[in-house]
Amino acid sequence: MPDRRPRLRGILGQITTIAVTLLGLLLLTFIIGRMMPADPVRAMVGEDATRETYEQVFRQLGLDRPLWEQFLRYLGDVLSGDFGNSIRTGKPVIEDILHVMPATMELATFAILIGAGLGIPLGVTAAVNKDRWPDHLVRVFSLFGHSMPIFWTGMIALIVFYAALGWVGGSGRMSQFYIGMVPDRTGFLLIDSAIAGQWDVFRSAVNHLILPASLLGYSSSAYITRMTRSFMLDQLGQEYMTTARVKGLSRGQTIWRHAFGNIRVQLVTIVALAYGSLLEGAVLIETVFAWPGFGQYLTNNLIIGDMNAVMTCVLIVGVIFIGLNLLSDILYRLFDPRTK
Amino acid sequence: MTQTLRLPAPLLAARNIVTFLLRQPTSAFGVIVLAALILTALFAPLIAPHDPYVQNLNNVLQPPGNGHPFGTDELGRDIFSRLVWGARITLTIIFLVTIVVGPIGMIVGTVSGYFGGKVDMVMMRVTDIFLSFPSLILSLAFVAALGPSLNNAIIAIGLTAWPPIARLARAETMTFRNADYIAAARLQGTSPLRIIVKSIMPMCLPSVVIRLTLNMATVILTAAGLGFLGLGAQPPLPEWGAMIATGRRYMIDSWWLVTFPGLSILCVSLAFNLLGDGLRDALDPKQMNRR
Amino acid sequence: MQGPILDVKNLSIRYHGASADAVRKVSFTLGRERLGIVGESGSGKSTVGRALLRLLPGATITADTLRFEDADLLALSEREMLKVRGRRMSMILQDPKFSLNPIRRVGQQVAETCLRHFPVSRAEARVKTLEMLAAVKIRDPERVHDLYPHEISGGMGQRVMIAMMLLADPDLVIADEPTSALDVTVRLQVLNILDALVRDRGIGLIMISHDLNLVRNFCDRVLIMYAGRVVETLDARDMDAARHPYTRGLLAAQPRIGGSRAPLAVLDRRPEWQEEMAP
């Protein structure tokens, strides 16, 4: 029987690491929250409140206690699932965030499909044709995607494809006309409209999704292309590729069956990480396209200084990132026979 | 003697690198754009035909031409002149972020790599926490905490951009921590501080500089993004991202308000990316010999 | 089938961007026999092997004749070459650590040869694979079939390689330094397995090696290559009668157990050998 102890210790070590990172994350969001200039008490009680009311709320929130005690209290609240209420709407912020998340996930999922669908074949092409013109072309194309300010490209694309050509829908998730026609079941508009059989709404949603998703996808394809190319180059130089050719496989078969087959696991981890960084682009692209998702929620609350909402948003992004890192790690362990 | 002998070597290397970069069309583009950016920023008063802040309400939203090569904005200001002056802001951001990020990353990385053990563990945990956010989101949060302004945007970007540099400096430090000359210095009783500052930091410098160049494209895009969201430079400063944000309201009828500032951002960030790409090749000895 | 399996006349190979030919005017024929090609690193011996399979991207191959059985190897299209490689001519590579795909099961990789060249089902391919693994003296084929390359030893890996390359019953096998990556203790074992299979099935063998002793024991005839040229061709039995000074130098440089303890002779290398015609 193989010795399982080192593996177990590895897992325990990883769990400790994650716990420490999460704790640090909470500390960071706590510090950011405390540094915010907006006065949470004033925002809750209003401008006309008496001094007594103000101080009562001040104490209720625990703001008179030392900072470390406030942090412990924050920690306790978060662990029990209480992320505080939005100062603006008065509702628990976590509810608000869960409400806007599907819109962003719909956008990000389509974007990653486009990004991977574009980046992986381009990366393979570049690697197979290293230092020849397809490689240079792919390099410039992907550096371009990496260099563009996505909020600007979004506007230019709106001017060209929506205002001038009329090929796609404009801002928002669907035309104004359809808003409220589909009952909100999952929050994913494509799924909801399909369930309801409202194909007009579905078409409108696709029309509005295609442009922001393509732009996000293009910008994430830069990273995917670069990594695919370098993974492929590693494989193409390996001796087992010669073995496959000697067996009588064609060049295409050796590239796709053997070399590409061997980088699949690595690619999945890369795509998982790229999915996380889409959140970044989403913040900007959602503002440009008036997309009612997580990014827009975050920026709106940043501007009005809603402390609880901002802290929770930052925390969620951090957790998603850690989760995706962990996921890619697990996938690697599961699917690469050499790690067993 | 040593001084006079030593000085030409790095200069010669720098010249070789620039020659190499200029020989390829892609990285030559990068060098030229950055040179143009620096010259524009230096000579902004001479290049700009108009004052970037003077409003002319009789001449608003004019299309390009007629004495205004890139047109005028909603307050009648000359867009070309604003872009020229904006180059100074871009350069300031690049400069300040570099002097915030370089030292922080360097200190954390070298100290962590030199001492190892618990110090290393704690510092790398902190680095990991910062790395577990996309840089724009963390910058957003910092700016929200500090209040929106150009300076705060620069601080926020600086605070989020140091972890990769620290990782790199740490890795470099660990490769020559056990080198004989470091051991010799330690045996002579040299203090760790002195060893780090005098012997280790200079060794890390070249790769850190390259890495900073590569990261600059991201820094520029983040700064522009913050400006666009209204969390960076505030009006009437002619920051390119902020210019796009104000131009957004008029973009359907007056395309030039957003087009030219965006192209400027694209050019500069593309230039840094191409330059970084070229630098990586230039410093790879195998590539150098082949060309 | 009578007549030579392979007929090579004046084969020259030049890598793109190189100033000189890597292989110059090499000629030899091969029947149902075992031919050794011996030379030091860089003598062009491996290049000859890969040129026969037309697996030299980035090199130009020229020859007066390059005939493999009924096929002119220079005239075959790439599509026709695909039917030659693995089916009629195959090659055993040097180091199983690198020449086996690390993330595919060993059996799958062997079966791929079968599936590529014969219209068989996966189950039939599996049966053939297990037979072949048994033929290379792997004791528990069922178990080895499902292992990954990193889970088997080097000697086992090379036996898997032999199984993979002999499965389609080719007429010619090129063994490119088949044992130099293996532990000394298993070299002979692997070579004996290869030798037995080649003899039983009447397969032509080209053994490329830098080890003169090994080649003289396992081959009928030996080509000595130096700087891209064949300097001498000998029957393995007549090795001691070698005339060319380079061959004699190689022989003198072989250590012998129980031999003299004087330092081994240093190889003499003369530029004129590169020009001189082979006898």
XYZ file of C-alpha atoms in Angstrom, chain A residues 11 31 87 94 115 152 177 195 206 225 235 258 262 275 285 289 303 313 316 327 333-334:
22
model
C -3.588 18.671 2.405
C -8.741 48.063 7.465
C -26.374 51.815 4.289
C -25.060 39.714 0.864
C -11.523 33.741 -24.612
C -12.669 52.566 -24.232
C -39.249 47.019 -23.831
C -37.757 28.383 -19.271
C -28.123 37.307 -26.674
C -2.852 32.421 -25.838
C 5.670 19.522 -25.393
C -0.203 13.732 -27.866
C -0.732 16.482 -22.446
C -12.081 33.356 -15.214
C -17.238 46.816 -18.954
C -22.656 48.764 -20.932
C -18.716 56.268 -5.193
C -17.530 42.879 -2.448
C -16.034 37.997 -2.191
C -9.716 24.409 -7.674
C -3.673 16.669 -8.645
C -6.668 14.708 -9.871
